[in-house]
Coordinates of C-alpha atoms in Angstrom, one line a residue:
Chain A
M1 CA 175.2 103.9 67.0
K2 CA 178.1 104.9 69.6
A3 CA 176.5 104.1 72.7
T4 CA 177.5 100.1 72.3
G5 CA 179.0 99.8 75.2
T6 CA 175.2 100.2 77.3
G7 CA 173.2 99.4 74.7
R8 CA 172.1 96.2 76.1
F9 CA 171.1 97.9 79.4
L10 CA 169.0 100.2 79.2
P11 CA 165.2 98.4 79.0
M12 CA 164.1 101.8 80.1
Q13 CA 160.4 100.7 81.7
R14 CA 162.5 99.9 84.4
F15 CA 162.7 102.8 85.5
K16 CA 159.7 102.9 85.9
G17 CA 158.9 104.0 90.2
F18 CA 162.2 104.1 91.3
H19 CA 164.0 106.6 89.1
K20 CA 162.4 110.7 88.3
G21 CA 165.2 110.8 85.2
E22 CA 163.0 109.2 83.1
N23 CA 163.6 111.8 80.5
T24 CA 167.9 110.7 80.5
M25 CA 166.4 107.5 79.7
R26 CA 164.6 108.4 77.0
I27 CA 167.8 109.6 75.1
C28 CA 169.2 107.4 75.7
S29 CA 167.3 105.0 74.2
S30 CA 167.4 106.5 70.9
A31 CA 170.5 104.9 70.0
P32 CA 170.4 101.1 71.6
R33 CA 166.9 101.1 70.1
S34 CA 168.2 101.2 66.1
L35 CA 171.4 99.2 67.3
L36 CA 168.8 96.6 68.7
L37 CA 167.1 97.1 64.9
A38 CA 169.9 96.1 63.8
G39 CA 170.8 93.2 65.6
A40 CA 167.8 91.7 64.8
F41 CA 167.7 92.1 60.9
L42 CA 171.6 90.3 61.7
G43 CA 169.4 88.2 63.2
I44 CA 167.2 87.8 60.3
L45 CA 170.4 86.5 58.0
T46 CA 172.5 83.7 60.7
Y47 CA 168.7 82.5 61.3
G48 CA 168.8 79.5 59.0
A49 CA 165.1 78.8 58.1
A50 CA 164.8 81.9 57.9
A51 CA 167.1 82.7 55.0
Q52 CA 165.3 85.3 53.2
Q53 CA 166.7 88.3 53.1
P54 CA 164.1 91.4 53.8
A55 CA 165.2 93.2 50.8
S56 CA 163.2 96.9 52.8
P57 CA 165.9 99.1 54.5
P58 CA 165.7 98.4 58.5
A59 CA 163.9 101.9 59.0
A60 CA 160.7 100.1 56.9
A61 CA 160.9 97.0 59.6
P62 CA 158.3 96.3 60.8
A63 CA 158.3 96.1 64.6
A64 CA 161.6 96.8 65.5
A65 CA 162.6 94.2 68.7
P66 CA 164.1 96.4 71.6
A67 CA 166.5 95.1 74.7
L68 CA 165.3 92.6 77.0
P69 CA 161.6 93.5 78.6
P70 CA 162.3 94.4 82.2
G71 CA 162.8 91.7 84.6
S72 CA 163.2 89.4 82.0
P73 CA 165.1 86.3 83.0
L74 CA 167.5 86.3 79.9
L75 CA 168.7 89.5 81.0
G76 CA 172.2 89.6 79.1
R77 CA 171.9 86.9 77.9
P78 CA 174.6 87.4 74.5
D79 CA 173.2 86.0 71.2
N80 CA 175.5 82.9 70.6
A81 CA 175.3 79.7 70.6
A82 CA 177.7 78.6 72.8
A83 CA 175.0 80.7 75.5
A84 CA 172.0 79.9 73.4
K85 CA 172.2 75.7 74.7
L86 CA 171.9 76.8 78.5
A87 CA 168.9 76.8 80.3
P88 CA 167.7 75.7 83.0
V89 CA 167.7 72.2 84.2
A90 CA 164.4 70.8 85.5
A91 CA 164.0 67.0 87.7
P92 CA 162.3 64.2 86.3
P93 CA 158.8 63.8 88.3
L94 CA 159.9 60.8 89.2
A95 CA 162.1 59.7 92.0
A96 CA 164.1 57.2 90.9
A97 CA 163.2 53.5 92.3
P98 CA 166.2 53.0 95.2
D99 CA 168.5 50.6 92.2
K100 CA 168.1 53.0 90.2
L101 CA 170.2 55.6 93.1
P102 CA 173.9 56.9 92.5
L103 CA 175.3 55.5 95.5
A104 CA 177.9 53.9 94.5
K105 CA 178.3 57.2 92.1
L106 CA 179.2 59.6 95.4
K107 CA 181.9 60.1 96.9
V108 CA 182.6 60.1 100.3
P109 CA 186.3 61.1 101.9
A110 CA 188.5 57.9 104.1
G111 CA 186.2 57.0 106.4
F112 CA 182.9 58.5 105.7
N113 CA 179.9 56.1 104.6
I114 CA 177.1 57.1 102.0
E115 CA 173.7 55.1 102.1
V116 CA 170.0 56.4 101.3
Y117 CA 168.3 56.8 104.4
A118 CA 165.0 56.9 102.8
A119 CA 163.8 57.5 97.9
G120 CA 160.7 57.9 96.5
M121 CA 160.3 61.4 97.6
A122 CA 160.0 63.1 93.7
N123 CA 161.0 66.4 94.3
A124 CA 162.8 65.9 97.3
R125 CA 164.0 69.9 98.9
S126 CA 164.6 71.2 101.8
L127 CA 165.0 69.0 104.8
A128 CA 162.7 69.3 109.1
L129 CA 163.9 67.3 112.0
G130 CA 161.0 66.3 114.7
D131 CA 161.4 66.6 118.3
K132 CA 160.5 62.3 118.0
G133 CA 163.0 62.1 115.3
T134 CA 160.7 62.7 112.4
V135 CA 162.3 63.4 109.1
F136 CA 160.1 65.9 106.9
V137 CA 160.6 66.6 103.1
G138 CA 160.3 70.0 100.7
S139 CA 158.9 69.6 97.4
R140 CA 160.3 72.6 94.5
L141 CA 158.1 71.1 91.7
L142 CA 155.7 69.4 93.5
D143 CA 152.8 69.5 95.4
K144 CA 153.9 67.7 98.8
V145 CA 155.5 67.6 101.9
Y146 CA 156.5 64.4 102.8
A147 CA 157.2 62.8 106.5
I148 CA 160.3 59.7 107.1
V149 CA 159.4 58.3 109.4
N150 CA 161.3 55.9 111.9
K151 CA 159.0 53.9 113.2
D152 CA 160.3 50.4 115.6
G153 CA 163.3 50.3 112.7
K154 CA 161.9 50.8 110.1
R155 CA 162.2 53.5 107.7
S156 CA 158.9 54.7 105.6
V157 CA 157.6 57.6 104.0
K158 CA 154.6 59.1 103.9
I159 CA 152.9 62.4 102.3
V160 CA 151.6 64.8 105.4
A161 CA 151.0 67.4 103.5
S162 CA 149.9 68.2 99.5
G163 CA 147.8 70.3 97.5
L164 CA 150.4 72.6 97.6
Y165 CA 152.0 75.3 96.0
R166 CA 155.8 74.9 95.6
P167 CA 155.8 73.5 99.1
N168 CA 159.9 73.2 99.0
G169 CA 161.0 74.9 103.3
V170 CA 159.7 73.1 105.7
A171 CA 161.0 74.2 109.8
F172 CA 160.1 72.3 113.0
K173 CA 159.7 73.7 116.6
D174 CA 157.7 72.0 119.3
G175 CA 155.7 69.7 118.2
T176 CA 155.1 71.9 115.1
L177 CA 155.7 72.4 111.2
Y178 CA 156.1 75.1 109.5
I179 CA 156.1 75.0 105.9
A180 CA 156.4 77.5 103.1
E181 CA 154.8 77.3 100.1
L182 CA 154.8 80.8 97.5
S183 CA 154.2 83.4 99.1
K184 CA 152.5 81.8 102.3
I185 CA 154.0 80.4 105.9
S186 CA 151.6 77.7 107.6
K187 CA 151.3 75.1 109.9
I188 CA 150.6 72.0 111.3
E189 CA 150.9 71.6 115.5
K190 CA 151.5 67.4 116.9
V191 CA 152.5 66.7 113.4
E192 CA 154.1 63.8 114.3
D193 CA 151.3 62.4 116.4
N194 CA 148.5 62.5 114.1
L195 CA 151.6 61.7 111.0
D196 CA 149.1 59.0 109.2
N197 CA 145.6 61.8 109.7
P198 CA 147.5 64.9 109.2
P199 CA 144.8 68.2 110.2
K200 CA 145.2 70.8 106.8
P201 CA 148.5 72.8 107.1
T202 CA 146.5 76.5 108.8
V203 CA 148.1 79.5 107.2
V204 CA 150.0 81.8 109.9
Y205 CA 151.4 84.4 107.2
D206 CA 151.2 85.1 103.7
N207 CA 151.7 88.8 102.7
L208 CA 154.4 87.4 101.2
P209 CA 155.0 88.7 97.0
K210 CA 153.6 85.9 94.5
D211 CA 156.2 86.4 91.7
E212 CA 157.0 82.8 90.4
A213 CA 160.7 83.7 89.9
H214 CA 162.9 83.0 93.2
G215 CA 159.8 82.3 95.0
W216 CA 160.3 79.0 96.2
K217 CA 162.5 79.6 100.2
F218 CA 164.4 78.3 102.3
I219 CA 162.7 78.8 106.0
A220 CA 164.5 77.7 109.9
I221 CA 164.0 79.5 112.7
G222 CA 166.3 80.9 114.4
P223 CA 168.0 81.5 118.7
D224 CA 165.5 84.4 118.6
N225 CA 162.9 82.0 118.2
K226 CA 161.9 83.9 115.1
L227 CA 161.1 82.5 111.6
Y228 CA 163.0 83.5 108.8
I229 CA 162.0 83.6 105.1
P230 CA 164.1 84.9 102.5
V231 CA 162.4 86.9 99.8
G232 CA 164.5 86.8 96.9
Q233 CA 164.5 89.1 93.0
P234 CA 161.6 89.0 91.4
G235 CA 163.6 87.6 88.3
N236 CA 167.6 87.0 87.6
N237 CA 168.6 90.9 88.3
V238 CA 166.3 92.8 88.5
L239 CA 165.9 96.7 90.4
H240 CA 162.8 95.7 92.3
D241 CA 160.6 96.8 95.4
A242 CA 161.5 96.8 99.6
D243 CA 159.8 93.7 99.5
H244 CA 162.6 91.7 97.3
G245 CA 165.4 91.0 97.8
Q246 CA 166.2 90.0 101.3
I247 CA 164.9 88.4 104.5
R248 CA 162.0 88.7 106.7
R249 CA 161.8 87.0 109.9
I250 CA 158.3 86.7 111.6
N251 CA 157.5 85.3 114.7
L252 CA 156.5 82.0 114.7
D253 CA 152.4 83.2 114.7
G254 CA 152.7 85.5 112.1
T255 CA 153.4 88.9 113.6
G256 CA 155.7 91.5 114.0
A257 CA 157.4 91.1 110.9
E258 CA 160.7 92.4 110.5
V259 CA 163.6 93.5 107.5
V260 CA 166.5 91.8 108.8
V261 CA 168.5 90.9 105.1
L262 CA 168.4 93.5 102.9
G263 CA 170.4 92.6 99.3
V264 CA 170.2 88.9 99.0
R265 CA 169.4 87.7 95.1
N266 CA 168.1 84.3 96.5
S267 CA 169.1 82.5 99.5
V268 CA 168.2 78.7 99.3
G269 CA 169.4 77.3 103.6
F270 CA 170.9 79.5 105.9
D271 CA 171.3 78.5 108.9
W272 CA 173.1 79.7 112.6
N273 CA 177.1 80.1 114.1
P274 CA 176.3 77.5 117.2
E275 CA 179.9 80.0 119.0
N276 CA 177.6 83.8 118.5
K277 CA 174.7 83.4 117.0
Q278 CA 175.6 84.9 114.3
L279 CA 173.3 84.1 110.6
Y280 CA 175.4 82.6 107.5
F281 CA 173.3 82.7 104.2
T282 CA 174.1 81.4 101.0
D283 CA 173.5 84.0 97.8
N284 CA 172.9 82.7 94.2
G285 CA 174.7 84.9 91.8
R286 CA 173.5 86.4 89.0
D287 CA 172.7 84.7 85.7
W288 CA 174.5 85.9 82.3
L289 CA 177.6 87.9 83.5
S290 CA 179.7 85.3 82.5
E291 CA 180.9 81.5 82.4
D292 CA 183.1 82.3 86.0
V293 CA 181.3 84.7 88.0
P294 CA 179.8 85.8 89.6
N295 CA 180.2 83.7 92.2
D296 CA 177.9 82.3 95.4
E297 CA 177.8 84.1 97.9
L298 CA 178.0 82.9 101.8
N299 CA 177.1 85.6 103.6
R300 CA 177.5 86.8 107.0
V301 CA 174.9 89.3 108.8
T302 CA 176.6 91.2 111.5
K303 CA 173.7 93.3 112.1
V304 CA 170.0 94.1 111.7
G305 CA 169.8 95.5 108.0
E306 CA 172.8 95.2 106.5
D307 CA 172.9 95.2 102.7
F308 CA 175.0 92.2 101.0
G309 CA 174.3 94.5 97.7
A310 CA 172.1 92.6 95.3
P311 CA 171.0 93.4 93.0
Y312 CA 173.9 97.0 92.9
C313 CA 177.0 94.5 93.1
Y314 CA 178.0 91.4 93.0
Q315 CA 181.1 88.4 95.7
G316 CA 181.5 91.5 96.9
N317 CA 183.5 93.2 93.9
I318 CA 181.7 92.9 91.0
P319 CA 180.0 96.1 90.0
D320 CA 176.1 95.0 88.1
P321 CA 177.2 96.5 84.4
E322 CA 173.6 97.3 84.8
F323 CA 172.6 98.4 87.6
G324 CA 176.1 99.1 89.5
W325 CA 176.6 102.1 88.1
G326 CA 176.1 105.4 91.1
H327 CA 177.0 102.6 93.3
S328 CA 179.7 101.3 95.1
C329 CA 180.5 97.8 96.6
S330 CA 182.6 99.4 98.9
E331 CA 178.7 100.4 99.9
F332 CA 177.9 96.7 100.4
T333 CA 179.1 93.6 103.5
P334 CA 181.2 91.7 101.5
P335 CA 180.8 87.9 101.4
V336 CA 182.7 86.1 104.0
G337 CA 183.5 83.3 100.7
L338 CA 183.1 82.4 97.7
M339 CA 181.0 79.0 96.4
G340 CA 181.4 78.7 92.7
P341 CA 179.9 80.6 90.1
H342 CA 176.5 80.0 88.8
A343 CA 177.3 76.4 91.2
A344 CA 173.5 77.4 93.9
A345 CA 174.5 76.5 96.6
L346 CA 172.1 76.4 98.5
G347 CA 171.5 73.6 101.5
M348 CA 173.8 74.7 104.4
R349 CA 173.6 73.7 108.0
F350 CA 176.8 74.5 111.1
Y351 CA 177.5 69.9 111.9
T352 CA 178.0 71.5 115.6
G353 CA 177.2 66.6 116.5
N354 CA 180.3 64.7 118.0
M355 CA 180.3 61.9 115.1
F356 CA 182.4 63.4 112.5
P357 CA 186.7 64.3 113.1
K358 CA 186.6 66.9 114.8
S359 CA 188.1 70.2 112.4
Y360 CA 184.4 69.0 111.3
K361 CA 183.3 71.2 114.4
N362 CA 181.5 74.2 114.3
A363 CA 181.6 73.9 110.3
I364 CA 179.2 74.9 107.1
I365 CA 178.1 72.1 105.4
V366 CA 177.0 73.0 102.4
A367 CA 174.4 71.2 98.8
R368 CA 176.2 73.2 96.0
H369 CA 173.0 72.0 93.7
G370 CA 175.3 72.7 90.8
S371 CA 175.2 74.9 87.4
W372 CA 172.9 75.4 84.6
N373 CA 174.0 79.4 83.6
R374 CA 177.5 77.8 82.6
T375 CA 179.2 75.9 80.0
N376 CA 181.2 73.1 81.5
K377 CA 178.7 72.1 84.9
F378 CA 180.2 73.5 87.9
G379 CA 179.2 72.5 91.4
G380 CA 176.6 70.0 91.7
D381 CA 178.3 68.8 95.7
V382 CA 178.5 68.4 98.9
V383 CA 180.9 70.9 100.7
V384 CA 182.6 71.9 104.4
V385 CA 183.3 75.1 104.6
H386 CA 185.6 75.6 107.5
L387 CA 185.9 79.0 109.8
N388 CA 188.4 80.8 111.4
K389 CA 188.0 82.2 114.9
D390 CA 186.8 85.1 113.4
G391 CA 184.7 83.6 111.4
T392 CA 185.9 84.3 108.3
V393 CA 186.3 81.2 105.7
K394 CA 189.6 79.1 106.1
N395 CA 188.8 76.8 103.4
I396 CA 186.8 74.7 101.0
E397 CA 186.8 71.7 101.2
P398 CA 184.7 68.6 99.3
L399 CA 182.3 66.2 101.6
I400 CA 180.5 64.3 99.1
T401 CA 181.0 64.6 94.7
G402 CA 180.0 62.1 91.9
F403 CA 175.8 64.0 91.6
L404 CA 178.2 65.2 88.7
E405 CA 179.5 63.2 85.6
D406 CA 180.6 63.6 81.9
N407 CA 178.8 67.3 82.1
K408 CA 175.1 66.1 83.7
Y409 CA 173.4 65.9 86.4
V410 CA 172.8 61.5 87.8
G411 CA 171.6 63.5 91.5
R412 CA 171.7 67.4 92.7
P413 CA 172.0 67.9 96.2
V414 CA 169.5 70.7 98.0
D415 CA 169.8 71.0 100.8
V416 CA 171.5 68.8 104.5
M417 CA 170.8 68.0 107.8
Q418 CA 172.4 67.0 111.0
M419 CA 170.8 64.0 112.6
K420 CA 171.0 63.8 116.7
D421 CA 173.7 61.1 116.0
G422 CA 175.8 63.6 114.5
S423 CA 175.2 61.9 111.4
L424 CA 173.9 64.3 108.8
L425 CA 170.9 63.7 105.3
V426 CA 171.4 65.5 101.9
S427 CA 168.4 65.6 99.5
D428 CA 168.7 65.0 96.3
D429 CA 165.3 66.9 93.9
W430 CA 166.9 65.5 91.4
N431 CA 166.0 61.5 91.8
G432 CA 163.7 62.0 95.6
A433 CA 166.4 61.1 97.8
V434 CA 167.4 61.5 101.1
Y435 CA 171.1 60.3 102.0
R436 CA 172.7 59.3 104.8
I437 CA 175.9 59.7 105.3
S438 CA 178.1 58.8 108.8
Y439 CA 181.8 58.3 110.0
G440 CA 183.6 55.8 111.1
K441 CA 182.4 51.6 110.8
Q442 CA 180.1 51.7 109.5
K443 CA 177.1 52.1 111.6
V444 CA 173.8 51.2 109.4
A445 CA 170.6 53.7 110.3
T446 CA 168.6 51.5 112.6
Q447 CA 166.5 50.2 109.1
Chain B
M1 CA 132.8 60.0 62.4
R2 CA 134.7 62.0 65.1
R3 CA 132.3 61.2 67.3
V4 CA 132.2 57.6 67.3
M5 CA 136.1 58.0 67.9
M6 CA 135.1 59.4 70.5
A7 CA 133.0 57.4 71.8
L8 CA 135.3 54.4 71.3
A9 CA 137.6 56.3 72.5
F10 CA 136.2 56.5 76.2
A11 CA 134.9 52.9 75.5
S12 CA 138.4 51.5 75.2
L13 CA 138.6 53.7 77.8
A14 CA 136.7 51.8 80.8
F15 CA 139.3 48.4 80.0
S16 CA 142.6 49.7 79.2
A17 CA 144.0 46.9 80.7
S18 CA 148.1 46.7 80.8
A19 CA 146.7 43.7 78.1
E20 CA 146.6 46.2 75.0
T21 CA 149.9 47.6 73.4
I22 CA 150.5 51.2 73.7
E23 CA 149.2 52.1 70.0
Q24 CA 145.9 50.2 70.5
R25 CA 145.9 52.6 73.9
A26 CA 146.8 55.8 72.1
V27 CA 143.6 55.2 69.7
T28 CA 142.0 57.3 72.6
C29 CA 145.0 60.4 72.2
F30 CA 144.7 60.4 68.8
A31 CA 140.6 60.8 69.2
C32 CA 141.3 64.8 70.2
H33 CA 145.0 65.0 69.3
G34 CA 144.8 64.1 66.0
E35 CA 146.5 61.2 64.0
H36 CA 149.9 61.2 63.3
G37 CA 150.5 64.0 65.9
Q38 CA 148.7 65.5 64.3
S39 CA 146.3 67.7 66.1
E40 CA 142.6 69.1 64.2
T41 CA 141.0 69.6 67.5
E42 CA 140.7 73.6 68.4
N43 CA 142.3 75.3 71.7
T44 CA 144.6 71.4 71.6
P45 CA 148.2 70.4 70.8
S46 CA 149.8 67.8 68.2
L47 CA 152.0 66.1 70.4
G48 CA 154.2 64.5 67.7
A49 CA 157.6 65.1 67.8
Q50 CA 157.0 65.8 71.6
Q51 CA 160.3 65.7 73.8
A52 CA 159.7 62.9 76.1
P53 CA 160.9 64.2 79.5
Y54 CA 158.4 67.7 78.8
A55 CA 155.9 65.0 77.2
L56 CA 156.0 62.8 81.3
I57 CA 156.3 66.1 83.0
Q58 CA 152.9 67.4 81.1
L59 CA 151.4 63.9 82.2
F60 CA 152.9 63.2 85.6
M61 CA 151.2 66.6 86.0
F62 CA 147.5 65.2 84.7
R63 CA 147.6 62.7 87.2
E64 CA 148.3 65.1 90.5
K65 CA 146.1 67.7 88.4
L66 CA 149.1 70.3 89.1
R67 CA 148.0 71.2 85.5
T68 CA 144.0 70.9 85.5
F69 CA 142.4 70.4 82.0
E70 CA 139.1 67.8 83.1
P71 CA 139.5 65.6 80.5
M72 CA 143.5 64.9 80.8
N73 CA 143.2 65.2 85.2
E74 CA 140.8 62.0 84.0
M75 CA 142.9 60.4 81.2
A76 CA 146.0 60.3 83.6
K77 CA 144.0 59.5 87.0
S78 CA 145.0 55.6 86.4
F79 CA 148.8 56.4 84.5
T80 CA 151.5 54.7 86.7
D81 CA 154.8 56.0 86.3
D82 CA 155.8 53.2 84.1
D83 CA 153.2 53.9 81.7
L84 CA 154.0 57.8 81.9
Q85 CA 157.4 56.9 80.8
K86 CA 155.5 54.5 77.7
F87 CA 153.0 57.4 77.4
S88 CA 155.9 59.6 76.4
D89 CA 158.6 58.0 74.5
F90 CA 156.2 57.6 72.3
L91 CA 154.9 60.8 72.0
A92 CA 158.5 61.9 71.2
K93 CA 158.5 58.8 68.0
L94 CA 155.3 60.2 66.4
P95 CA 156.1 62.8 63.6
K96 CA 156.3 66.2 64.0
P97 CA 153.3 68.4 63.6
A98 CA 154.3 69.7 59.8
P99 CA 154.0 73.7 58.9
P100 CA 149.8 75.2 57.3
A101 CA 150.2 75.8 54.0
D102 CA 150.2 79.0 55.1
A103 CA 153.0 80.7 54.9
G104 CA 151.8 83.5 56.0
E105 CA 151.4 87.2 56.5
P106 CA 155.2 88.9 56.3
A107 CA 154.8 91.1 57.5
R108 CA 153.7 89.0 60.2
M109 CA 155.4 86.9 60.3
Q110 CA 158.6 89.1 59.8
R111 CA 157.5 90.3 63.7
G112 CA 156.8 87.3 65.0
L113 CA 160.3 86.4 64.1
A114 CA 161.8 90.3 66.5
L115 CA 159.8 89.2 68.7
A116 CA 160.9 85.4 69.6
Q117 CA 164.4 86.5 69.2
Q118 CA 163.5 89.5 71.5
N119 CA 162.0 87.2 74.2
R120 CA 164.9 84.5 73.8
C121 CA 163.2 82.0 72.6
N122 CA 165.6 79.8 71.3
S123 CA 167.4 80.3 74.2
C124 CA 165.3 77.4 75.0
H125 CA 163.0 75.9 72.8
N126 CA 166.4 75.9 70.7
A127 CA 166.3 77.5 67.3
D128 CA 164.4 75.7 65.4
F129 CA 162.2 75.3 68.1
S130 CA 161.9 71.9 67.8
G131 CA 163.2 72.0 72.3
K132 CA 164.1 69.6 74.4
E133 CA 164.4 67.6 77.8
N134 CA 161.7 69.6 79.6
V135 CA 161.2 72.0 77.1
P136 CA 158.5 71.4 74.8
R137 CA 158.8 71.7 70.6
I138 CA 156.8 74.8 70.2
A139 CA 157.6 73.9 65.9
N140 CA 154.7 74.4 64.1
Q141 CA 152.3 73.7 67.4
R142 CA 148.7 75.3 66.7
E143 CA 148.0 78.5 66.4
D144 CA 145.1 78.7 69.5
Y145 CA 146.6 76.4 71.7
L146 CA 150.2 78.6 71.4
A147 CA 148.4 82.0 72.3
K148 CA 146.4 80.2 74.9
T149 CA 149.2 79.1 77.0
L150 CA 151.1 81.8 76.5
S151 CA 148.2 84.3 78.2
E152 CA 147.6 80.8 80.6
Y153 CA 151.1 81.3 82.3
K154 CA 151.1 84.9 81.6
D155 CA 148.7 84.9 84.2
N156 CA 149.6 82.1 85.8
S157 CA 146.7 80.1 85.7
R158 CA 148.9 77.1 84.0
H159 CA 151.5 76.7 86.6
G160 CA 153.9 76.0 84.9
Y161 CA 156.3 73.1 86.1
D162 CA 158.8 75.1 87.7
G163 CA 158.1 79.2 87.0
T164 CA 160.0 79.7 84.2
M165 CA 157.3 80.7 81.3
A166 CA 155.9 82.6 83.9
D167 CA 158.8 85.2 84.9
V168 CA 159.5 84.9 80.3
M169 CA 155.6 86.0 80.0
G170 CA 155.7 88.8 82.7
S171 CA 156.8 91.2 80.3
V172 CA 155.2 90.4 77.3
S173 CA 152.0 91.7 75.7
K174 CA 148.7 90.1 74.7
E175 CA 149.0 91.2 71.3
Q176 CA 152.4 90.3 71.2
I177 CA 150.9 86.7 72.2
A178 CA 149.1 86.7 69.5
E179 CA 152.0 87.5 67.1
L180 CA 154.6 84.9 68.6
A181 CA 151.8 82.4 68.5
Y182 CA 150.9 83.3 65.0
Y183 CA 154.5 83.3 64.2
I184 CA 155.8 79.4 65.6
A185 CA 152.4 78.2 64.3
R186 CA 154.0 79.2 61.4
V187 CA 157.6 79.1 61.1
R188 CA 159.7 76.5 58.1

């Protein structure tokens, strides 16, 4: 029973295929098993519904409850009432009616305006802008990609693709819409010329894992004209194979796949610094480590193959209690910015427009979807990350707040995207809406 | 008797116009899902006291064919958003399913309990398995339906609204599914 400190970190099967040292693992695993056995009985005692205390001693108990299975999303979750209250929050499947949107609750700094750009797009997620001004919107819990069409001064929402599987990611280049489903990338060419009757997407690339956990994807096309595809860890905190925990890039025809970033837990947003073309990405920290750490990361990639630490090291200075052994955080590139505990920093883009005040120029605007793995929810806002000349983070300021009210979400921002006039669109998957942020005397977007 | 009810139920579908009350329209549901929220039909879930947000999501998924089961896809096909809301609110108010008279073999119940604890089912489904929000009530659900559903989540033939259950079930074996279903169906 003395192995208390290591008991919860020893799901031995986890190491199959990765470690040869299974003997050691086996030896270690015996102590925690009996420990957990005792734990299971303790659980029974406190379990109201099954108040009958078994008379037999622990050794006679059937099927001891071992540690959580490897890869379980609940690894690390302590068995207490406060933790048991926390579970992922899923957005409703129906978009909020326009008059039910929380617009009046959303706060922006003085001089900024916020309005509804379009509504009625259930689970609106990632955003992409077409050459002709069409805004494409992916979804994660539905099967649809929407298009917000701006025609003759009127905006309307169309469905450009349906029957897709978790089509979270969208990107646009030279007339073609690229869509990222859970495990494939497809495209619709000349999409803006066929919005009323778009052809079915054709697959470009599908050499991707099919895991549900962190399987949905943000995508974007870089200044190198390649499509960047994140592949997250297949679980909360997993020692994974070489196909996970990374960002890859492919040529737009699906060829030339290459891993460019390693040590990524789950990135759902990235963009390139307009000044030096460096890739910046947000990465979500692991669950169940504690209420206050790790922070989500804002990372900067300076060379191909750079490793950002997950699952060995989080937020640049916390060795993972399970996988950090034998590693040092100094082996990995630390983040340039910490985005808050469990904040779910998702979509991010550099602001290059001229509409917002000068201090926003080339700053990063980040949507923080908001936490679930925290008693007091954190995030649920859009922030602006001002950078120093050397590309490091100077400070982080709020841009839109109010999505979080009395520890409940009234909306959840997912992605941000700059329009040609310098205004900013923000998607909200909770309400199925897209908002527009402008600065100065309010000029309502062309209706 | 059941056949007659089914026939009636399907006939009523044809003219399930808005004039009917939700109680009248729900007769169709009861034909398979049992009256008063307790199903007596093989592989068909009890719906009593189901969490309304979960029920709404499932009805929505049936309507959109994100979840496929032909009778339900057919049933939900013409539902408006308002219908989805009304039916899910209605189901939430039905009495919760009662535990079966058979209390279960103590040894199996023990194994099931240990597995439920190991997999932290209470984390989302609550300690009494009553569920919360988008997470369903599973306490005293039909054993066959529980086993079927867990298996379908495991091989991802039933796509969850989000991927949570596929993720959780990845490491749960077929034998363990049987034990979990046995236990949750009988939990008191």
